[in-house]
Backbone as JSON Lines, residues from 0, in Angstrom:
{"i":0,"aa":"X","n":[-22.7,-8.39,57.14],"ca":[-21.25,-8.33,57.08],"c":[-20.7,-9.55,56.33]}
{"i":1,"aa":"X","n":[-20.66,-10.88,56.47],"ca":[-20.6,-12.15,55.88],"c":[-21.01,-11.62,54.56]}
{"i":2,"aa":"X","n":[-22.27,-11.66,54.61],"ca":[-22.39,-11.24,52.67],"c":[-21.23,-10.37,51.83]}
{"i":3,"aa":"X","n":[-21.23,-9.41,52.96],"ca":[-20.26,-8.27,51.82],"c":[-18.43,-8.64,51.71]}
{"i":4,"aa":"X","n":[-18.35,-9.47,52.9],"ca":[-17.36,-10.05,52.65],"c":[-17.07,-11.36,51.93]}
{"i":5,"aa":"X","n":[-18.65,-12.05,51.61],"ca":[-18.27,-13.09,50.85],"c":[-18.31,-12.24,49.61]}
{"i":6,"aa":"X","n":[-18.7,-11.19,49.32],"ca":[-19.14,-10.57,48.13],"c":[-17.55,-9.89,47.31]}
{"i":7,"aa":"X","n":[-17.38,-9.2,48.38],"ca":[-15.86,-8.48,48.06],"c":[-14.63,-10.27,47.68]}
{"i":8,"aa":"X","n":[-15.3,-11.21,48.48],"ca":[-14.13,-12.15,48.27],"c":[-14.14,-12.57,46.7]}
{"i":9,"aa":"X","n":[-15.19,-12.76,46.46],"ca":[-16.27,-13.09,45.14],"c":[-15.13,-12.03,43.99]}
{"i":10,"aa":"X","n":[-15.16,-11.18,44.06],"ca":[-15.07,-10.14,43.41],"c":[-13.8,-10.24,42.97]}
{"i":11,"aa":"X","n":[-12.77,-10.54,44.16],"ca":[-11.03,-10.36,43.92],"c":[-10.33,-11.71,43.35]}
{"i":12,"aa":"X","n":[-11.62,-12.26,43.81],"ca":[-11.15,-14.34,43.14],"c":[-11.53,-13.95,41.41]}
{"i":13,"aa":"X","n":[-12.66,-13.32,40.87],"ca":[-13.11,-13.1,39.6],"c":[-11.89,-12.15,38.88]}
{"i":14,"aa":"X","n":[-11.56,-10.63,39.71],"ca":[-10.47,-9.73,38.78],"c":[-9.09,-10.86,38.67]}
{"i":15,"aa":"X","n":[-9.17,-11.52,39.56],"ca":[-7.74,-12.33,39.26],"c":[-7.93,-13.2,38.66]}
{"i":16,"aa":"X","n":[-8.76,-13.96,38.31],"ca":[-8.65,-15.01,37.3],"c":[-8.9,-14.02,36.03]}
{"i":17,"aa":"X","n":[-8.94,-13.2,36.07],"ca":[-9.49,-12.33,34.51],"c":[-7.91,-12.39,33.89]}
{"i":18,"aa":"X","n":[-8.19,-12.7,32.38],"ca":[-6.41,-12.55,31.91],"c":[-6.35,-10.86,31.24]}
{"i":19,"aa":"X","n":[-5.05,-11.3,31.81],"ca":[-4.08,-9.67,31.57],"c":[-3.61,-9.81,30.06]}
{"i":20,"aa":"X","n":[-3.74,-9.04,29.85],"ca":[-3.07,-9.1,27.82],"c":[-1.68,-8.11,28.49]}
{"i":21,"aa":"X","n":[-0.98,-9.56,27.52],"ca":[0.63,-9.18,27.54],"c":[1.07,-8.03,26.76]}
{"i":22,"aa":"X","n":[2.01,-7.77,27.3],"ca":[2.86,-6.75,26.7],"c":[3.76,-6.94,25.98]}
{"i":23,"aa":"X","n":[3.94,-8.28,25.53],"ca":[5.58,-8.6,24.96],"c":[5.87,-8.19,23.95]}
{"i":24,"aa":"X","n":[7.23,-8.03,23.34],"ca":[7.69,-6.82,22.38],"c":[8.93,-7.67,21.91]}
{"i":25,"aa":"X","n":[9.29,-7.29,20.82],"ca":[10.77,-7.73,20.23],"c":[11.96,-6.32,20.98]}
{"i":26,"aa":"X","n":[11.11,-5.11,21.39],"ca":[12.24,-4.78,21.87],"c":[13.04,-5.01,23.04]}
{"i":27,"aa":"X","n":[14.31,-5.09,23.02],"ca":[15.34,-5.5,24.23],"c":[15.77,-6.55,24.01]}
{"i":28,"aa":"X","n":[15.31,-7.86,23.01],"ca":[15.24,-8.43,23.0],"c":[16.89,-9.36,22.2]}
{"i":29,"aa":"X","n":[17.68,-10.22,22.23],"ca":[19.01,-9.96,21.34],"c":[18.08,-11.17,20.2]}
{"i":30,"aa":"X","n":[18.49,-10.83,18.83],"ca":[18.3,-11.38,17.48],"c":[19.24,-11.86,17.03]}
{"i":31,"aa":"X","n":[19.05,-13.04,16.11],"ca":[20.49,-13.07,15.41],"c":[19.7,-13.03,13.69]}
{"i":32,"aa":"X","n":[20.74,-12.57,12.56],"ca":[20.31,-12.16,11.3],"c":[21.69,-13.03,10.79]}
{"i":33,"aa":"X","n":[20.92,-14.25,9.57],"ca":[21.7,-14.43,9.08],"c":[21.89,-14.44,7.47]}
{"i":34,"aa":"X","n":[22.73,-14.04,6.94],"ca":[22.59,-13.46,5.07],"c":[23.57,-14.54,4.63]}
{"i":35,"aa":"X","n":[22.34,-15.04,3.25],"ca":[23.06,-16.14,2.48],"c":[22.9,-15.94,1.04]}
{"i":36,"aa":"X","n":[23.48,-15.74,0.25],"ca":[23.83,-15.08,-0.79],"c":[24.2,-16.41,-1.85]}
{"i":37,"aa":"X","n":[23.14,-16.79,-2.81],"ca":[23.55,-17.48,-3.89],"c":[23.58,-18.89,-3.28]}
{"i":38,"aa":"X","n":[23.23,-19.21,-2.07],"ca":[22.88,-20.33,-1.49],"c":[24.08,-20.86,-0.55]}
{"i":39,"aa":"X","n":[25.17,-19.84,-0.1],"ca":[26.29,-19.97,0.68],"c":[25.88,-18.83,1.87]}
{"i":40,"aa":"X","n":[26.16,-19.36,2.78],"ca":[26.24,-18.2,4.14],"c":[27.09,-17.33,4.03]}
{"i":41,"aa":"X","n":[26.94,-15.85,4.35],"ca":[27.46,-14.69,4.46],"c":[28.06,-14.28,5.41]}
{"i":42,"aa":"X","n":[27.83,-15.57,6.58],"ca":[27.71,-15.09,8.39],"c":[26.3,-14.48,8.95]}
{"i":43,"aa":"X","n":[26.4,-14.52,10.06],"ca":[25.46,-14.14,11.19],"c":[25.69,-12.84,11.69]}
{"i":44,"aa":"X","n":[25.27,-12.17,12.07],"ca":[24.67,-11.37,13.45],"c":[24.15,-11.27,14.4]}
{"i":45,"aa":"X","n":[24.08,-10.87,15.47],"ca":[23.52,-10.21,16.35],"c":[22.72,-8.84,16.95]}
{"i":46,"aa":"X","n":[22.06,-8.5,17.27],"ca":[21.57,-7.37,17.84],"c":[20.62,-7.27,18.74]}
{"i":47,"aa":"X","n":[20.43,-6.0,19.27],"ca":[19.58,-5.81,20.82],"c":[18.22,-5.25,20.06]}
{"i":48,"aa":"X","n":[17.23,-5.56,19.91],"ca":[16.23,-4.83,18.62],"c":[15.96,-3.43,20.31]}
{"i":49,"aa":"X","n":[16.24,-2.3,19.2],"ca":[15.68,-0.56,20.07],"c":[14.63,-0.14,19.17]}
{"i":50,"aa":"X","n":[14.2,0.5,19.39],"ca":[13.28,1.71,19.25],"c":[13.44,2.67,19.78]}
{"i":51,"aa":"X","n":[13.77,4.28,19.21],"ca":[13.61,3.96,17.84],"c":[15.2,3.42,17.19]}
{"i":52,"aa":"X","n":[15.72,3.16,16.06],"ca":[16.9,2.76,16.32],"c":[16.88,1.33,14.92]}
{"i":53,"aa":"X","n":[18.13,1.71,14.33],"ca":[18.2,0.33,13.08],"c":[19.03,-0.62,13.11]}
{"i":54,"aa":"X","n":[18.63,-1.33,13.26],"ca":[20.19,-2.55,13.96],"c":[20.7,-2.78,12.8]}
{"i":55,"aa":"X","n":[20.97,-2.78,11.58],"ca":[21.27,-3.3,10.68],"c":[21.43,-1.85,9.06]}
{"i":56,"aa":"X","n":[22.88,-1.46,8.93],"ca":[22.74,-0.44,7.67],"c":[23.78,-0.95,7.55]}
{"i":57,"aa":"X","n":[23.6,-0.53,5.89],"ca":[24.97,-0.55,4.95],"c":[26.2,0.18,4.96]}
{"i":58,"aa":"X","n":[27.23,-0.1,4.08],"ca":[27.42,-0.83,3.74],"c":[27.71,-2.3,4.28]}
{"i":59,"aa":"X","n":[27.66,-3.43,3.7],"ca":[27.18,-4.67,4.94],"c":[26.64,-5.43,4.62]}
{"i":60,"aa":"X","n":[26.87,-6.84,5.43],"ca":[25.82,-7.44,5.25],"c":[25.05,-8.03,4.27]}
{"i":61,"aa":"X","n":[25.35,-7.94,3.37],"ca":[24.29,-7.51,2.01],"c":[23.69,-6.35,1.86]}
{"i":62,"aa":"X","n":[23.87,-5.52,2.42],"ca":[23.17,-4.23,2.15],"c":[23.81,-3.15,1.5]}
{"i":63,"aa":"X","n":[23.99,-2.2,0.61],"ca":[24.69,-1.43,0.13],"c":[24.3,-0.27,0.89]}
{"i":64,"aa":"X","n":[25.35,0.9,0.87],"ca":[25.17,2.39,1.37],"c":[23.65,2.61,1.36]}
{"i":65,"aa":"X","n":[22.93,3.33,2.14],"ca":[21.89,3.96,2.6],"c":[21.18,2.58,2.96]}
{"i":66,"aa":"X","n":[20.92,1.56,2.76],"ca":[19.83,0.28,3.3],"c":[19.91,0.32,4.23]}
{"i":67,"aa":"X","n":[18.99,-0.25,4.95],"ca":[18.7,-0.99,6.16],"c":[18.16,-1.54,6.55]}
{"i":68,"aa":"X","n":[17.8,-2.46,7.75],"ca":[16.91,-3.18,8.6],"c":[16.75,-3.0,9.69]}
{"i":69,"aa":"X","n":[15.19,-2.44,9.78],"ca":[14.97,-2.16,11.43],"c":[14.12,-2.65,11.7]}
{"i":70,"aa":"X","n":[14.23,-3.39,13.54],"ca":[13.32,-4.47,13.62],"c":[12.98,-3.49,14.55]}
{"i":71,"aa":"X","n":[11.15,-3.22,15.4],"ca":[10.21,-2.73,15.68],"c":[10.09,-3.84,16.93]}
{"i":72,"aa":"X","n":[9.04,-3.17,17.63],"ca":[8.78,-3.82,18.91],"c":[7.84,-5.34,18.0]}
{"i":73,"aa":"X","n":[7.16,-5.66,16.94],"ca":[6.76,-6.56,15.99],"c":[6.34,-6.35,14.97]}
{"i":74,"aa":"X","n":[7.51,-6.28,14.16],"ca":[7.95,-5.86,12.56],"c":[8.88,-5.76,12.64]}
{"i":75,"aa":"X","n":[9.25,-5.96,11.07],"ca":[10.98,-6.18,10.12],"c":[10.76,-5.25,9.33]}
{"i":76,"aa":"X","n":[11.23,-3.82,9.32],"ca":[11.15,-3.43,7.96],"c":[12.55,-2.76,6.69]}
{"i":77,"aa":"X","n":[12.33,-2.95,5.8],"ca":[13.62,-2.42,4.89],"c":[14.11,-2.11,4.48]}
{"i":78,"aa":"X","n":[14.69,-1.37,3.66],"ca":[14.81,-0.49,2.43],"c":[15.94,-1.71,1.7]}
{"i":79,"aa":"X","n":[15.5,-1.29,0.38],"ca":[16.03,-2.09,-0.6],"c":[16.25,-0.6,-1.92]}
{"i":80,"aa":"X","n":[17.66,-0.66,-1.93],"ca":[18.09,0.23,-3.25],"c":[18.58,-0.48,-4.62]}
{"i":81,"aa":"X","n":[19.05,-1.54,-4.03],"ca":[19.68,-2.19,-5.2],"c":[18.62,-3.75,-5.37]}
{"i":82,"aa":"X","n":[18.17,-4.43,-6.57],"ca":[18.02,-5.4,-6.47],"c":[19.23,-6.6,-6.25]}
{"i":83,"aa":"X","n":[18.53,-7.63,-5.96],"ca":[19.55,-9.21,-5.69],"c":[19.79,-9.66,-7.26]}
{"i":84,"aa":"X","n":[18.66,-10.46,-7.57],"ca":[18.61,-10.75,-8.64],"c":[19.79,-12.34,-8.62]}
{"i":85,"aa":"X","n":[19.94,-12.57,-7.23],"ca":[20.61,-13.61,-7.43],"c":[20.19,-15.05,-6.58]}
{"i":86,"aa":"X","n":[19.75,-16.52,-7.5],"ca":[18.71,-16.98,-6.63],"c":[19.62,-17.63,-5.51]}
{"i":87,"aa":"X","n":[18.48,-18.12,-4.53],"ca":[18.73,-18.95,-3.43],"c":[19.42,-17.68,-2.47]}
{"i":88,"aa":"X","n":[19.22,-16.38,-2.15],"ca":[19.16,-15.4,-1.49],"c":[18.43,-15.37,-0.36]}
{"i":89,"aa":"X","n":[18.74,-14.79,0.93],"ca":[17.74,-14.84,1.43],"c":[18.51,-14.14,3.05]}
{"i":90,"aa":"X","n":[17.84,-13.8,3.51],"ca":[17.92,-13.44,5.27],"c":[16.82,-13.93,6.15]}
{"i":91,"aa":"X","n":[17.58,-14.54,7.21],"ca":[17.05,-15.45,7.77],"c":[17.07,-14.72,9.89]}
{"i":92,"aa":"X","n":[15.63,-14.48,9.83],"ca":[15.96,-13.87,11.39],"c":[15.03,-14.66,12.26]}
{"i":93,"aa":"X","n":[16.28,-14.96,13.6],"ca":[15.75,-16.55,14.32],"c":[15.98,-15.67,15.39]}
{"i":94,"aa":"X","n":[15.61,-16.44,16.73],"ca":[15.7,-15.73,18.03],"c":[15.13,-15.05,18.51]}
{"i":95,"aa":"X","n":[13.6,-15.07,17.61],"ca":[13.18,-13.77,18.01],"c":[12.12,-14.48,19.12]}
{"i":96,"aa":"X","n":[12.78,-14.33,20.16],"ca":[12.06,-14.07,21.44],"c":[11.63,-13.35,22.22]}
{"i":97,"aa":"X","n":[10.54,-12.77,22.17],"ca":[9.49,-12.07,22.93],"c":[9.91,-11.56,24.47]}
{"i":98,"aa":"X","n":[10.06,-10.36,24.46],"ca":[10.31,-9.89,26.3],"c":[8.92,-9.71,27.12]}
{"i":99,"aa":"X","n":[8.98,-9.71,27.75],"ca":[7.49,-9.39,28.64],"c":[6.63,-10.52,28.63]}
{"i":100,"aa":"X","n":[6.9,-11.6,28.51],"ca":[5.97,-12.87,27.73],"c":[6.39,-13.93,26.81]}
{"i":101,"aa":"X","n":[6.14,-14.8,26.72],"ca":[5.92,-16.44,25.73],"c":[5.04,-15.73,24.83]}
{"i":102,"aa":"X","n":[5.46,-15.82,23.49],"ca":[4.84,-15.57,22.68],"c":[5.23,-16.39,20.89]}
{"i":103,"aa":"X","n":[4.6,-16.92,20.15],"ca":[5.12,-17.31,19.52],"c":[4.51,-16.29,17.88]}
{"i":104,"aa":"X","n":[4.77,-16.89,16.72],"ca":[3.74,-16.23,15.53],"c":[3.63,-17.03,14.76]}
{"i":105,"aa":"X","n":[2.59,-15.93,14.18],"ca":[1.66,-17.32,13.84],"c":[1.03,-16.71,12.7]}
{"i":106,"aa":"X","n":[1.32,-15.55,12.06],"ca":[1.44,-15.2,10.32],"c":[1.72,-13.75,10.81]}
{"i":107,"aa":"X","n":[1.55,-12.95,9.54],"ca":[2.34,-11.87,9.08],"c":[1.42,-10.8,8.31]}
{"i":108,"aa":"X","n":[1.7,-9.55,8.13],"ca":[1.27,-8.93,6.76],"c":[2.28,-8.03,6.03]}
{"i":109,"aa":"X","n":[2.21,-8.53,5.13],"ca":[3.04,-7.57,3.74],"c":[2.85,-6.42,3.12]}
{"i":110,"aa":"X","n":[3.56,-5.84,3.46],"ca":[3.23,-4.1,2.69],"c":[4.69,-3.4,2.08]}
{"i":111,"aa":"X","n":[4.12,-3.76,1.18],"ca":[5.83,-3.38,0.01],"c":[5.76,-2.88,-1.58]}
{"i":112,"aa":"X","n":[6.5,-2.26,-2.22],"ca":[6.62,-2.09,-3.09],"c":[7.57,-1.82,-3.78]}
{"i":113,"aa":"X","n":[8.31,-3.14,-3.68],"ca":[9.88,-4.06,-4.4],"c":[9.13,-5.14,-5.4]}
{"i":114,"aa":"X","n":[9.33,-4.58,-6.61],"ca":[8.98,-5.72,-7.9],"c":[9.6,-7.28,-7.41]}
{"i":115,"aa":"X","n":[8.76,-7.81,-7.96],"ca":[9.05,-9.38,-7.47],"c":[8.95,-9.96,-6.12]}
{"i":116,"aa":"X","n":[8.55,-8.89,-5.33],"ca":[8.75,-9.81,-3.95],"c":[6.69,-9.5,-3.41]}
{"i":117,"aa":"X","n":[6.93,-10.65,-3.06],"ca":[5.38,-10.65,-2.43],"c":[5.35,-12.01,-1.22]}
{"i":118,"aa":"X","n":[3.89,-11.96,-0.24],"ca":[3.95,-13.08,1.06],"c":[4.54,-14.47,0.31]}
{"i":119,"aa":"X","n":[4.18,-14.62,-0.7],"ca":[5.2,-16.16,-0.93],"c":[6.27,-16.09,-0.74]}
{"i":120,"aa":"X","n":[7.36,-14.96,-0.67],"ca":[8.89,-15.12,-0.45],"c":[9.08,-15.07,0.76]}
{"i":121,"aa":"X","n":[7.63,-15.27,2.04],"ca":[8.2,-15.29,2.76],"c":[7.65,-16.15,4.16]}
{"i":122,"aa":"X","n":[8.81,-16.69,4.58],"ca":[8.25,-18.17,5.68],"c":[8.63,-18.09,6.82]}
{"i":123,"aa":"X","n":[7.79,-18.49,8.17],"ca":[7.91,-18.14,9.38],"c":[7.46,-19.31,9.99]}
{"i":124,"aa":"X","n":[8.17,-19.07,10.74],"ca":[8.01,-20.28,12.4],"c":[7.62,-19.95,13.84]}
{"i":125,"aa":"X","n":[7.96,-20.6,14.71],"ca":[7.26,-19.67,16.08],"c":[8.51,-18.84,16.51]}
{"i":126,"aa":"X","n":[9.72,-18.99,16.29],"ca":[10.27,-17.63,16.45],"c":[11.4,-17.22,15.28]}
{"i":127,"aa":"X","n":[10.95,-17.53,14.42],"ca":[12.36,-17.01,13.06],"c":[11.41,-16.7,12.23]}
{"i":128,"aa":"X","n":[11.62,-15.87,10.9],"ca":[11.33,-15.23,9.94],"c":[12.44,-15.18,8.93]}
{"i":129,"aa":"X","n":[12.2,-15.9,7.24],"ca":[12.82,-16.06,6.72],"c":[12.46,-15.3,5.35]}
{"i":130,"aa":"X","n":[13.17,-14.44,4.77],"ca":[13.03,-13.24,3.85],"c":[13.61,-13.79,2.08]}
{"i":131,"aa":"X","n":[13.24,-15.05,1.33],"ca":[13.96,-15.06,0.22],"c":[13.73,-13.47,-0.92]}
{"i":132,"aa":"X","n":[14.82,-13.24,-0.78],"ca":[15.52,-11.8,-1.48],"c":[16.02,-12.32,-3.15]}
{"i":133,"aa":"X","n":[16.17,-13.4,-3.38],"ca":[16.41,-13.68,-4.46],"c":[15.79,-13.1,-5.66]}
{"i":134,"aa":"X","n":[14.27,-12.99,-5.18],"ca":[13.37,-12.76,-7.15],"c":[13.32,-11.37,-6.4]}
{"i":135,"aa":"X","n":[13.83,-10.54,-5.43],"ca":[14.0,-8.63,-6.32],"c":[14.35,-8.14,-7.14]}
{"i":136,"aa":"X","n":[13.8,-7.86,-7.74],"ca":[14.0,-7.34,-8.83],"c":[13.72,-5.91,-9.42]}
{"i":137,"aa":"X","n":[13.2,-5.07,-8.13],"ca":[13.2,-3.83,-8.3],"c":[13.74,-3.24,-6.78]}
{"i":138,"aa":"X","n":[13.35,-2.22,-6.57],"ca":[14.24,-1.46,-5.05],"c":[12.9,-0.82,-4.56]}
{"i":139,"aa":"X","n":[12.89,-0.29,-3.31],"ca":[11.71,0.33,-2.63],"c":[12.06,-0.41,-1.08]}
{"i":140,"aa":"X","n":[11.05,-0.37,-0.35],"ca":[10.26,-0.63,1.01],"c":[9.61,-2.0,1.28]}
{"i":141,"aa":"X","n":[9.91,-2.63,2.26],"ca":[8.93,-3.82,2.71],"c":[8.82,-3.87,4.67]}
{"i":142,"aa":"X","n":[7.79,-4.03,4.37],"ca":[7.29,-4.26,5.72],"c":[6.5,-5.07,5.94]}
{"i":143,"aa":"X","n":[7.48,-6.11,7.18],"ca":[6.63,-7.51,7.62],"c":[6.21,-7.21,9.43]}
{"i":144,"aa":"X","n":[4.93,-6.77,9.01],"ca":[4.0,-6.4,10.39],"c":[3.61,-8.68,10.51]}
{"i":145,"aa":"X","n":[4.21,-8.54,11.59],"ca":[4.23,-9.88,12.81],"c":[2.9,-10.29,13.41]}
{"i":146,"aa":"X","n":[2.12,-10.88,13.44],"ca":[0.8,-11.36,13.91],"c":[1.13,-12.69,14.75]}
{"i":147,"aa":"X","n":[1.45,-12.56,16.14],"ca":[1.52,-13.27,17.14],"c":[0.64,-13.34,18.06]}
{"i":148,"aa":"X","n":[0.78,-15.31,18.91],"ca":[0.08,-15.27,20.14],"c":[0.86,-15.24,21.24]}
{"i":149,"aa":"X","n":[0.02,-14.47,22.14],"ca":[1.0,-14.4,23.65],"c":[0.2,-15.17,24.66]}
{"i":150,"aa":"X","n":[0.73,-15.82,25.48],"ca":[0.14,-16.47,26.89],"c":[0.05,-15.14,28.03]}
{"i":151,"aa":"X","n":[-1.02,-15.13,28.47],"ca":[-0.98,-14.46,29.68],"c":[0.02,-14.97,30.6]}
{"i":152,"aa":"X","n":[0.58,-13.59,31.46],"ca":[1.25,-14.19,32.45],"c":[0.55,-13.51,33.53]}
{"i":153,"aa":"X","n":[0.47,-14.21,34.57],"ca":[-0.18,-13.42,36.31],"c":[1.1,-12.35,36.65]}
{"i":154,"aa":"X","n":[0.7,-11.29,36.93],"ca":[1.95,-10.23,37.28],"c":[1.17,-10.77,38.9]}
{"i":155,"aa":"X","n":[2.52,-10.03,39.81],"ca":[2.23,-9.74,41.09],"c":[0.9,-9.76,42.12]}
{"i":156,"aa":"X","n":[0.72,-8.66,41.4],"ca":[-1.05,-7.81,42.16],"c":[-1.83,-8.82,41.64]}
{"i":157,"aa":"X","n":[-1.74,-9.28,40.56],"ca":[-3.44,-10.6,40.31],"c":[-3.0,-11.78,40.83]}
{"i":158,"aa":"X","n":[-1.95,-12.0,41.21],"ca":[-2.04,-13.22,42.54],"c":[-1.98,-12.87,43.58]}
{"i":159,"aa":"X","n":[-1.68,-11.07,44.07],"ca":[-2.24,-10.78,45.19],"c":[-3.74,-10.89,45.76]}
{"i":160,"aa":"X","n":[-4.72,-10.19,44.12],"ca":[-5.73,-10.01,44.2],"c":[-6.54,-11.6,44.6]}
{"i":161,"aa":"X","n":[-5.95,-12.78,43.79],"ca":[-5.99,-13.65,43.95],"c":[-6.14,-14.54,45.34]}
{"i":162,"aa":"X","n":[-5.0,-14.02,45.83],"ca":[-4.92,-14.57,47.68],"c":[-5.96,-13.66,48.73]}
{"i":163,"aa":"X","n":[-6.13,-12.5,48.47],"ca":[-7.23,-11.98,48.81],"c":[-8.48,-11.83,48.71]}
{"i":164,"aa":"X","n":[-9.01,-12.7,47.33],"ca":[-10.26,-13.17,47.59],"c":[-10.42,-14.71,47.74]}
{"i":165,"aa":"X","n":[-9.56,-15.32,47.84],"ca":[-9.55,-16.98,48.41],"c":[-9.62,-16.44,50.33]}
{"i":166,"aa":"X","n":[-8.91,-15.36,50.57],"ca":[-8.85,-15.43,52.1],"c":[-10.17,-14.65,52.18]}
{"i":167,"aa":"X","n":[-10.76,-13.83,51.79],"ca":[-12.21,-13.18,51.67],"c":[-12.95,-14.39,51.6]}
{"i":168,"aa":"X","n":[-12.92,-15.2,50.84],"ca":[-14.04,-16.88,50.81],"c":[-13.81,-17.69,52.38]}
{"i":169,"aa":"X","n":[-12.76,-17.44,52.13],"ca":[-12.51,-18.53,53.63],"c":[-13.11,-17.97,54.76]}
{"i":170,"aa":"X","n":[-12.52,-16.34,55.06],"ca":[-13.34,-15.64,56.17],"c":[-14.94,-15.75,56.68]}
{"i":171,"aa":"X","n":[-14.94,-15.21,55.6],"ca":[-16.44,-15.38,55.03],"c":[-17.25,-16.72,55.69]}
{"i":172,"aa":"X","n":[-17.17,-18.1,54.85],"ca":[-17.7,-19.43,55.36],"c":[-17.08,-19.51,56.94]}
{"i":173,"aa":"X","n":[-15.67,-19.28,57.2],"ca":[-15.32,-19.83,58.72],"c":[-16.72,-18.83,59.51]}
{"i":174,"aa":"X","n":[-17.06,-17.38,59.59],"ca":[-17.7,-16.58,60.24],"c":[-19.59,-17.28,60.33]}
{"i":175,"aa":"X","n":[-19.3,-17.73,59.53],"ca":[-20.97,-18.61,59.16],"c":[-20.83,-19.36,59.69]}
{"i":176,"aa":"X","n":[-20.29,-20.22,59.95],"ca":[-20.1,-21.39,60.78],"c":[-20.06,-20.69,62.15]}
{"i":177,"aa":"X","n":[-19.26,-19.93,62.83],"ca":[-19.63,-20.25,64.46],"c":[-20.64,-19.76,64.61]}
C-alpha cells in the first residue's frame, strides 16, 4: 500500500510539473494601429482583434475602398490596391498583448506579393510590429505570420495535481515511519 501510494504520489508531483503549452492568441485582445504618411502621423486606432472579422477597411486610415487589415489570433494580413509610393510611410501596430498568456515575438514570416515590399520593410519588438509601406510599389496581399514565445502558465488542476502528489509523498513517508 505505501508503495502504490508513494507511487501514485510520484506520478501527480511529475504530471504537474510537466509544462502546459499556452494557448495565447491576439484574439480579444484591444490593439492600437497607428498610420504615418510621408513621415507625419495620421492618428491612431484602436481595436478588439475577432475572428473571423477585419478590424480595419477602407475607405480610411490610409486605406482606400475595398482594403483592409485583419489581425488573426497571430498574423497581420492585407490587401493593398493602390500603391504608397510615398517615403517614410508606414503602420505601426503596438499593444499587441497576448490573452491566455505572457508571450512576447520574436520573428515573423512573409508571404506576399506587393512589388517592393519584402522582410526588410519590416521590424518587430516584443509586442509591436512595424509595416514601412513606403517602397509599394505594386498592389496585391501580405501576410505577416507572428513567430512567438509563450511562458507556461499552471492552470488550476496542475496545482491541484500538484498538491496531490506532495500530499501522496507526505502520506506515504508519515505511514513508513509508524
Amino acid at each position: 500500500m505505501n508503495t502504490t501510494m508513494t507511487r501514485l504520489g510520484a506520478l501527480g508531483l511529475i504530471l504537474a510539473l510537466l509544462p502546459m503549452a499556452a494557448q495565447a492568441t491576439l484574439i480579444g485582445d484591444e490593439i492600437t494601429v497607428e498610420f504615418i504618411l510621408g513621415g507625419t502621423s495620421q492618428g491612431s486606432a484602436t481595436a478588439i482583434v475577432v475572428d473571423p472579422g477585419r478590424e480595419f477597411e477602407g475607405p480610411g486610415f490610409g486605406l482606400d475602398p475595398g482594403e483592409f487589415i485583419d489581425i488573426s489570433g497571430s498574423a497581420i494580413e492585407a490587401l493593398v490596391l493602390e500603391p504608397f509610393l510615398v517615403p517614410d510611410t508606414r503602420y505601426i501596430f503596438s499593444d499587441l498583448d497576448w490573452v491566455g498568456g505572457p508571450g512576447i515575438i520574436t520573428g515573423f514570416t512573409l508571404t506576399t506579393d506587393i512589388a517592393g515590399f519584402s522582410a526588410a520593410d519590416i521590424t518587430f519588438g516584443d509586442d509591436f510590429v512595424i509595416v514601412n509601406a513606403g517602397d509599394f510599389t505594386g498592389t496585391g496581399t501580405m501576410l505577416i505570420e507572428l513567430q512567438t514565445s509563450h511562458t507556461a502558465v499552471p492552470e488550476p488542476g496542475t496545482l491541484a495535481l500538484l498538491g496531490i502528489g506532495l500530499a501522496g509523498i507526505g502520506l506515504a513517508r508519515r505511514r513508513k515511519k509508524i
